[in-house]
Short mmCIF file of C-alpha atoms in Angstrom, two decimals:
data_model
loop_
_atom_site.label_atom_id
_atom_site.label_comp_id
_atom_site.label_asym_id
_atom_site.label_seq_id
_atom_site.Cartn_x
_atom_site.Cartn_y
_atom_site.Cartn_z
CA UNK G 1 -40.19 -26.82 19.84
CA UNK G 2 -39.74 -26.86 15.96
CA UNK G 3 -41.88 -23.93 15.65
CA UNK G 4 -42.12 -21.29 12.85
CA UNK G 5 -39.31 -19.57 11.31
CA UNK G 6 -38.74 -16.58 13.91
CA UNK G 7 -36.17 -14.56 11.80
CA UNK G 8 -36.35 -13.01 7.86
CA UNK G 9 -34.59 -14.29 5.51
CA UNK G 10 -32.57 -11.61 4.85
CA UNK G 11 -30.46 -9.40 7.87
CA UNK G 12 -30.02 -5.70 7.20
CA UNK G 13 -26.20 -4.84 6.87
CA UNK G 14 -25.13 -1.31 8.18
CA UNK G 15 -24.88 0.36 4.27
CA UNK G 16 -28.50 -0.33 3.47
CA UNK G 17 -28.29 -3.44 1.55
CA UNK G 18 -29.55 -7.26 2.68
CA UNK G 19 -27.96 -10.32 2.34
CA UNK G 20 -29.07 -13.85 2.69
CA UNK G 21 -29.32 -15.66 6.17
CA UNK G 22 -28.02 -18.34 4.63
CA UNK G 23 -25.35 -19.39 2.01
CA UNK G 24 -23.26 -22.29 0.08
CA UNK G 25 -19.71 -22.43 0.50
CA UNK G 26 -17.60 -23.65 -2.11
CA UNK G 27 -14.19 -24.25 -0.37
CA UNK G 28 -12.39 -27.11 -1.22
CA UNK G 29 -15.60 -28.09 -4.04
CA UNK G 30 -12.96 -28.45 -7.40
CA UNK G 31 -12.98 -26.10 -10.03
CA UNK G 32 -15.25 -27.98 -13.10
CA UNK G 33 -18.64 -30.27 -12.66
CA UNK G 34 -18.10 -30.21 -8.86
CA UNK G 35 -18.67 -26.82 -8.39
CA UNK G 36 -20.80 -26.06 -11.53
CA UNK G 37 -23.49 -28.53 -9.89
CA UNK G 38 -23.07 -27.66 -6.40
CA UNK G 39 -24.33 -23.92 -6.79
CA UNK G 40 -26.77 -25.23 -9.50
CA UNK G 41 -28.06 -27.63 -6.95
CA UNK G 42 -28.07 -24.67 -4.42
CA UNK G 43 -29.80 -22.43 -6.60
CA UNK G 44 -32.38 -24.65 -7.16
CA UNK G 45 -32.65 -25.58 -3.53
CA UNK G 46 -33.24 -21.81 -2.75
CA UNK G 47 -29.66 -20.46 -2.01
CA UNK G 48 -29.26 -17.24 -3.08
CA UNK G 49 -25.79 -16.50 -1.54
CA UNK G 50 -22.64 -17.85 -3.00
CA UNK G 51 -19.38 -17.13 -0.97
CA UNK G 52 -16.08 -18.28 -3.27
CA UNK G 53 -12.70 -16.44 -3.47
CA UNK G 54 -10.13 -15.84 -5.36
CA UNK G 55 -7.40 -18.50 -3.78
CA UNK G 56 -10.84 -21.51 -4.52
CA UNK G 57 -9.93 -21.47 -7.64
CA UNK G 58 -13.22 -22.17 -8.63
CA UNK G 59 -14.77 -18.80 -9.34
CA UNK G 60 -14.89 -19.54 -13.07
CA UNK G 61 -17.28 -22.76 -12.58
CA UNK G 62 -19.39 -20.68 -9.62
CA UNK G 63 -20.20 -17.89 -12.67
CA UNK G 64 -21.27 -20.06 -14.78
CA UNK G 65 -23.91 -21.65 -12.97
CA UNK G 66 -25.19 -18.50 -12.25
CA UNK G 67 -25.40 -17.52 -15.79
CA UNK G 68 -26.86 -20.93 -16.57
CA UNK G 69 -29.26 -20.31 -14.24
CA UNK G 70 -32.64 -18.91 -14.88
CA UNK G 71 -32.85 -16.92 -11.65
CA UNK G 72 -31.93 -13.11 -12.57
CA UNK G 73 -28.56 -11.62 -11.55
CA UNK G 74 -30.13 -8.80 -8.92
CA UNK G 75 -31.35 -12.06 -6.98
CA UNK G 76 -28.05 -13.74 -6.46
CA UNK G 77 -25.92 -12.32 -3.87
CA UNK G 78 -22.27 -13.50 -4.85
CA UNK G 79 -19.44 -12.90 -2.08
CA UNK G 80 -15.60 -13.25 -3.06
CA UNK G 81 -12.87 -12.64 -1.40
CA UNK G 82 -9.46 -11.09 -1.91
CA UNK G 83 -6.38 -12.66 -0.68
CA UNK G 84 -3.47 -11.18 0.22
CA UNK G 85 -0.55 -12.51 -2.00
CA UNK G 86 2.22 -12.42 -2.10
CA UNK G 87 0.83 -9.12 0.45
CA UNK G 88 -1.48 -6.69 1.07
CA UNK G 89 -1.57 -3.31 -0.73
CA UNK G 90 -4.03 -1.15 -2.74
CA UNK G 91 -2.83 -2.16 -6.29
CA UNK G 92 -2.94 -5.92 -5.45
CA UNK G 93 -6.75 -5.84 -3.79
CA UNK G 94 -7.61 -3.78 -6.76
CA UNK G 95 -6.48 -6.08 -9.64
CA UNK G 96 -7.50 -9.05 -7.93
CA UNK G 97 -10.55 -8.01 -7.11
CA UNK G 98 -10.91 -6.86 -10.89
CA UNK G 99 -9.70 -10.64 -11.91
CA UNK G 100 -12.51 -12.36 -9.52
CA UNK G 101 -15.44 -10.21 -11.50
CA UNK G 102 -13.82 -11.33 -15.06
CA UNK G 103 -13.89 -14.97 -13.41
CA UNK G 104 -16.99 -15.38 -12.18
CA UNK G 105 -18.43 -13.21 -15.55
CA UNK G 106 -20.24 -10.76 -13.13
CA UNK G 107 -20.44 -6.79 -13.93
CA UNK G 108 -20.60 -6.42 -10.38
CA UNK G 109 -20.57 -8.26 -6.82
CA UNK G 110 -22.05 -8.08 -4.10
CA UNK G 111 -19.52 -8.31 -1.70
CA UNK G 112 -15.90 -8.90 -1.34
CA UNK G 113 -14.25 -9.56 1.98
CA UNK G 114 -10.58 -9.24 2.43
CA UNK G 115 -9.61 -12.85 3.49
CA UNK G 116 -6.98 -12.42 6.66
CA UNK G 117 -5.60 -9.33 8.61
CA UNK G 118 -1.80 -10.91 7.32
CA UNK G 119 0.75 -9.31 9.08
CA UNK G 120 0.75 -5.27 8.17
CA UNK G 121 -1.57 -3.11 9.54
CA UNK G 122 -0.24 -0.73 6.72
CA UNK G 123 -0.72 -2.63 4.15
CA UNK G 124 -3.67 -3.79 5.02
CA UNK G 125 -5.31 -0.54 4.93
CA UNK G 126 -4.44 0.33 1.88
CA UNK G 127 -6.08 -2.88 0.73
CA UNK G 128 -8.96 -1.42 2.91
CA UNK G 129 -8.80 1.74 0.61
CA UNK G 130 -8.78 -0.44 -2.34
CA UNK G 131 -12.21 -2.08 -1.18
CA UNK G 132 -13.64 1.80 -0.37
CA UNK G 133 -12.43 2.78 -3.93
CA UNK G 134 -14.16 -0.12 -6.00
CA UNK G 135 -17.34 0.52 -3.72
CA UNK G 136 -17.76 3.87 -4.90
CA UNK G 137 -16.99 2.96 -7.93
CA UNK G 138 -20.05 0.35 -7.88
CA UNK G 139 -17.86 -2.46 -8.76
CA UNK G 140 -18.44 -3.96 -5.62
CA UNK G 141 -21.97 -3.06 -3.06
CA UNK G 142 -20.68 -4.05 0.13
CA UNK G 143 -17.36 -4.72 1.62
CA UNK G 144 -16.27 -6.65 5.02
CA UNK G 145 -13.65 -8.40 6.29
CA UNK G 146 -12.81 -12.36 6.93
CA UNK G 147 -10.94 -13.67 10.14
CA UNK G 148 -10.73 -10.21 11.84
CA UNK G 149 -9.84 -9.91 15.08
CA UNK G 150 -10.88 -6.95 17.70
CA UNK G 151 -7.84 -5.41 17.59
CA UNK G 152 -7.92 -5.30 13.75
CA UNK G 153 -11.61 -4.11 13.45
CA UNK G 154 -10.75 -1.64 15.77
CA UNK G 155 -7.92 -0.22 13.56
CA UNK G 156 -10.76 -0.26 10.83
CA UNK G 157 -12.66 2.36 12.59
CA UNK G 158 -9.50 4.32 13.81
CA UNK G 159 -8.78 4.43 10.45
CA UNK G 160 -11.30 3.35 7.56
CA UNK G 161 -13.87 5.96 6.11
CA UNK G 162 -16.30 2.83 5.43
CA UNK G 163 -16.60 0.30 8.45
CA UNK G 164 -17.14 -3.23 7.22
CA UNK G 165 -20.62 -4.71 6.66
CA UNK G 166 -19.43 -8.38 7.70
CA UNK G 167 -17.13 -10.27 9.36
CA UNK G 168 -16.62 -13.81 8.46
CA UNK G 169 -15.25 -16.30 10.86
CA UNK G 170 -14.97 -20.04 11.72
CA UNK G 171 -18.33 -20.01 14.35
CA UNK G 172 -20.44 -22.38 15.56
CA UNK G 173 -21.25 -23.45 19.37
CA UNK G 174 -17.64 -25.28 19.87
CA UNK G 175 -15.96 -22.10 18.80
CA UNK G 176 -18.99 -19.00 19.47
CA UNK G 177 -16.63 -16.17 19.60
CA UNK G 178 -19.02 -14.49 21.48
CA UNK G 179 -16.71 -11.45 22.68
CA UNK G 180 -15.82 -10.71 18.78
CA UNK G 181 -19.47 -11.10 18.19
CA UNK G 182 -20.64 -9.09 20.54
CA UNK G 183 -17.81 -6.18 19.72
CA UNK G 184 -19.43 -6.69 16.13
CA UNK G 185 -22.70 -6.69 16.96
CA UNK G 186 -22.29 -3.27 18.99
CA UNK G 187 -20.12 -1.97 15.72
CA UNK G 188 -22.88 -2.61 13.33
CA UNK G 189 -20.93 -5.09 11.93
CA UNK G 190 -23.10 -8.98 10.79
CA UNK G 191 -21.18 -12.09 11.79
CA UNK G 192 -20.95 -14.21 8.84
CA UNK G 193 -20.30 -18.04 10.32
CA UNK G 194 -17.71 -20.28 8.07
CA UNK G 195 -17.51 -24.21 9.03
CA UNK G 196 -20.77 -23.95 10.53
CA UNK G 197 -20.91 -27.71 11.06
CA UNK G 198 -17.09 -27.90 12.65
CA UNK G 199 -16.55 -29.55 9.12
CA UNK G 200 -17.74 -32.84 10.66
CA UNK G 201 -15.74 -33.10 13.75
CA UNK G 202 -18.65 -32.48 15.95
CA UNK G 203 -21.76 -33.95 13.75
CA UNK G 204 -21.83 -37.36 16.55
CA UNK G 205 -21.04 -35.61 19.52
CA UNK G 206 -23.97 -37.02 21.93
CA UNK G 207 -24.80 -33.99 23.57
CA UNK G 208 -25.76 -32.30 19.53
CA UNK G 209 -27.23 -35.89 19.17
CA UNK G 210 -29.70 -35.62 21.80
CA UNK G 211 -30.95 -32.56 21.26
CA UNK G 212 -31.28 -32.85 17.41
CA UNK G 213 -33.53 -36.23 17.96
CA UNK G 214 -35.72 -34.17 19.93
CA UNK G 215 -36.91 -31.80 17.01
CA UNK G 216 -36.20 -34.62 14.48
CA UNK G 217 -33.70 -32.76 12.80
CA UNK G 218 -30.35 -34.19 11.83
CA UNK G 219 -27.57 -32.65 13.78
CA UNK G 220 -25.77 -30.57 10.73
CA UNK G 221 -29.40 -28.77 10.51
CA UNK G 222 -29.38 -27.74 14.25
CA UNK G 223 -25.78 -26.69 14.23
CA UNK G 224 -27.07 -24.12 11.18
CA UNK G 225 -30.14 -22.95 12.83
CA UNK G 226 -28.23 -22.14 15.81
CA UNK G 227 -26.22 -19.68 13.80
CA UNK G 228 -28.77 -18.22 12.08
CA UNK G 229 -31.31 -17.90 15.60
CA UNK G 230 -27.60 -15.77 16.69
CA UNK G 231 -27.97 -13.59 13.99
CA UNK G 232 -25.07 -14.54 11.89
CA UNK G 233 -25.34 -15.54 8.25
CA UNK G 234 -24.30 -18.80 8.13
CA UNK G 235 -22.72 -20.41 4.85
CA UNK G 236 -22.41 -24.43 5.06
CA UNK G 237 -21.34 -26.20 2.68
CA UNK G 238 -21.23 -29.67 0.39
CA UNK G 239 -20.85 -31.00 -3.41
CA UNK G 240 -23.63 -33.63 -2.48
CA UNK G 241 -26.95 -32.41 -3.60
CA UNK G 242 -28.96 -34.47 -0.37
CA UNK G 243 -26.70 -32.53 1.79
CA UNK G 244 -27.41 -29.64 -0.26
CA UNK G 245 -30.67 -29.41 -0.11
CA UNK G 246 -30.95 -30.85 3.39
CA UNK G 247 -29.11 -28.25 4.85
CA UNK G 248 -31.16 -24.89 3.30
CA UNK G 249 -34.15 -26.88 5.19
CA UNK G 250 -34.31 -25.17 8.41
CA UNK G 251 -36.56 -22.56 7.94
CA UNK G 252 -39.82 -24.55 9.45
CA UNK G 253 -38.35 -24.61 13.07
CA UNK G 254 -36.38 -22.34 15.60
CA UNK G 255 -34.27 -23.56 18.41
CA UNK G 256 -35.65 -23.32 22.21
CA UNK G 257 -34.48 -20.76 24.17
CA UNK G 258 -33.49 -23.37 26.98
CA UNK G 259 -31.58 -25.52 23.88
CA UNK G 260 -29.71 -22.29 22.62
CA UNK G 261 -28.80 -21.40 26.19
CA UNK G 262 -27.14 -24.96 26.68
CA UNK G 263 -25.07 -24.79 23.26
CA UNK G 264 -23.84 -21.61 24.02
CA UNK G 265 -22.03 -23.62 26.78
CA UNK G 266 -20.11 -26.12 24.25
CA UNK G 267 -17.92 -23.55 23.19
CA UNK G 268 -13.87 -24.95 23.51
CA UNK G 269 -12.10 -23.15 21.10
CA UNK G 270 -12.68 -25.67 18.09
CA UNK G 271 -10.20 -24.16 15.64
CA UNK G 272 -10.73 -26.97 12.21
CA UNK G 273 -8.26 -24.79 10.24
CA UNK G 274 -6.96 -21.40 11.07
CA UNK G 275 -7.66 -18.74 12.96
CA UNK G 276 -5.95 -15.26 11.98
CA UNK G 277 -7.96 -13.52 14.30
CA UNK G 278 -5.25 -13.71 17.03
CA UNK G 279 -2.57 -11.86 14.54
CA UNK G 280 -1.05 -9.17 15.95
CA UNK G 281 -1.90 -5.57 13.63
#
């Protein structure tokens, strides 16, 4: 128990680049100070992914802690996303996605997920074909998807000449998605885990209790080392700098096998906000 780091810190995605294990989140952190000091805090914890998007709000204050920053761009991985309003379509991923770089200051990112299926499977490709077009283009290194159901991965590779690199969705043990994940895994696709700590609702549940006394970890920290010892990237997130810096610490220690087998039995469907994965394409 609480044994050495058993995983890089970096997973391989399928178009030859890496990206960080783990990440800060800055959903719901204010445009301003809040956010300006939460990714400086992170930075200087040892985050080096950043996952905003355009509907934050907050790009503007993410870019310029990295520029204040004194670690160099190429070391930063910075993940936006684009949002379909008022819909999908090729022209509106492709201006938006040109308004998040001039936001955040960046020449380039690193990757930019398109935020929900929505409701056309049309439309949605050609926001697809948007994403392909600022790839090659080297706007933008690596593109995925957010909330994406089977069905509408599955279109993807019907349809897409690129398949997506991630998938980001609302996992942890109360909601493990394991069918999507394992559909993803076999696609070549990385799981990339949003509300990793069920944004709270589960951080006193006695059964994560218990086993987080044992390794003398607090029970946010276990909940993230589960999701990275799954292989998903995992992207917590606070605007306090304890919890901050707290919750990049769990690289000393990997869960038991016997532990991980147990939480993968907590799952209940824990939806804390959305889940557009069940949208029809």
């Amino acid at each position: 128990m609480g044994g050495a780091l058993s995983r890089p810190d970096t997973f391989s995605m399928n178009d030859v680049h890496e990206i960080p294990v783990i990440g800060l989140g800055v959903y719901k952190t204010a445009p301003g100070a809040e956010t300006y000091n939460a990714v400086k805090w992170g930075l200087a914890a040892g985050y080096r992914l950043i996952d905003t998007a355009w509907i934050y709000k907050n790009q503007e204050s993410v870019g310029k802690a990295i520029r204040d920053s004194d670690i160099p761009r190429e070391d930063i991985f910075v993940t936006t996303k684009f949002f379909p309003t008022p819909k999908h379509g090729y022209d509106e991923c492709w201006h938006q996605v040109l308004q998040s770089m001039e936001q955040l200051g960046l020449e380039y990112l690193d990757l930019v997920l398109i935020h929900t299926p929505g409701a056309s499977g049309d439309d949605r490709m050609d926001s697809w074909k948007a994403l392909e077009n600022l790839k090659d283009q080297g706007k933008v290194k690596s593109i995925g998807v957010s909330n994406y159901g089977i069905k509408h991965l599955q279109q993807l590779k019907e349809r897409a000449i690129i398949m997506p690199a991630v998938n980001q969705c609302e996992v942890n043990p109360y909601i493990n998605r394991r069918t999507l994940h394992d559909y993803c895994r076999a696609n070549g696709i990385i799981m990339m885990a949003y509300s990793p700590m069920t944004k709270g609702k589960k951080l006193n549940d006695p059964k994560l209790v218990s086993i987080a006394k044992r390794y003398n970890r607090t029970p946010a920290q276990i909940l993230i080392r589960w999701s990275i010892d799954n292989g998903c990237v995992v992207i917590p997130k606070s605007s306090k700098q304890v919890r901050i810096e707290e919750n990049f610490n769990v690289f000393d220690f990997s869960l038991d096998e016997d532990d991980k087998y147990e939480m993968d039995t907590w799952d209940e469907y824990l939806v804390t906000g959305w889940d557009p994965t069940i949208l029809e394409v």
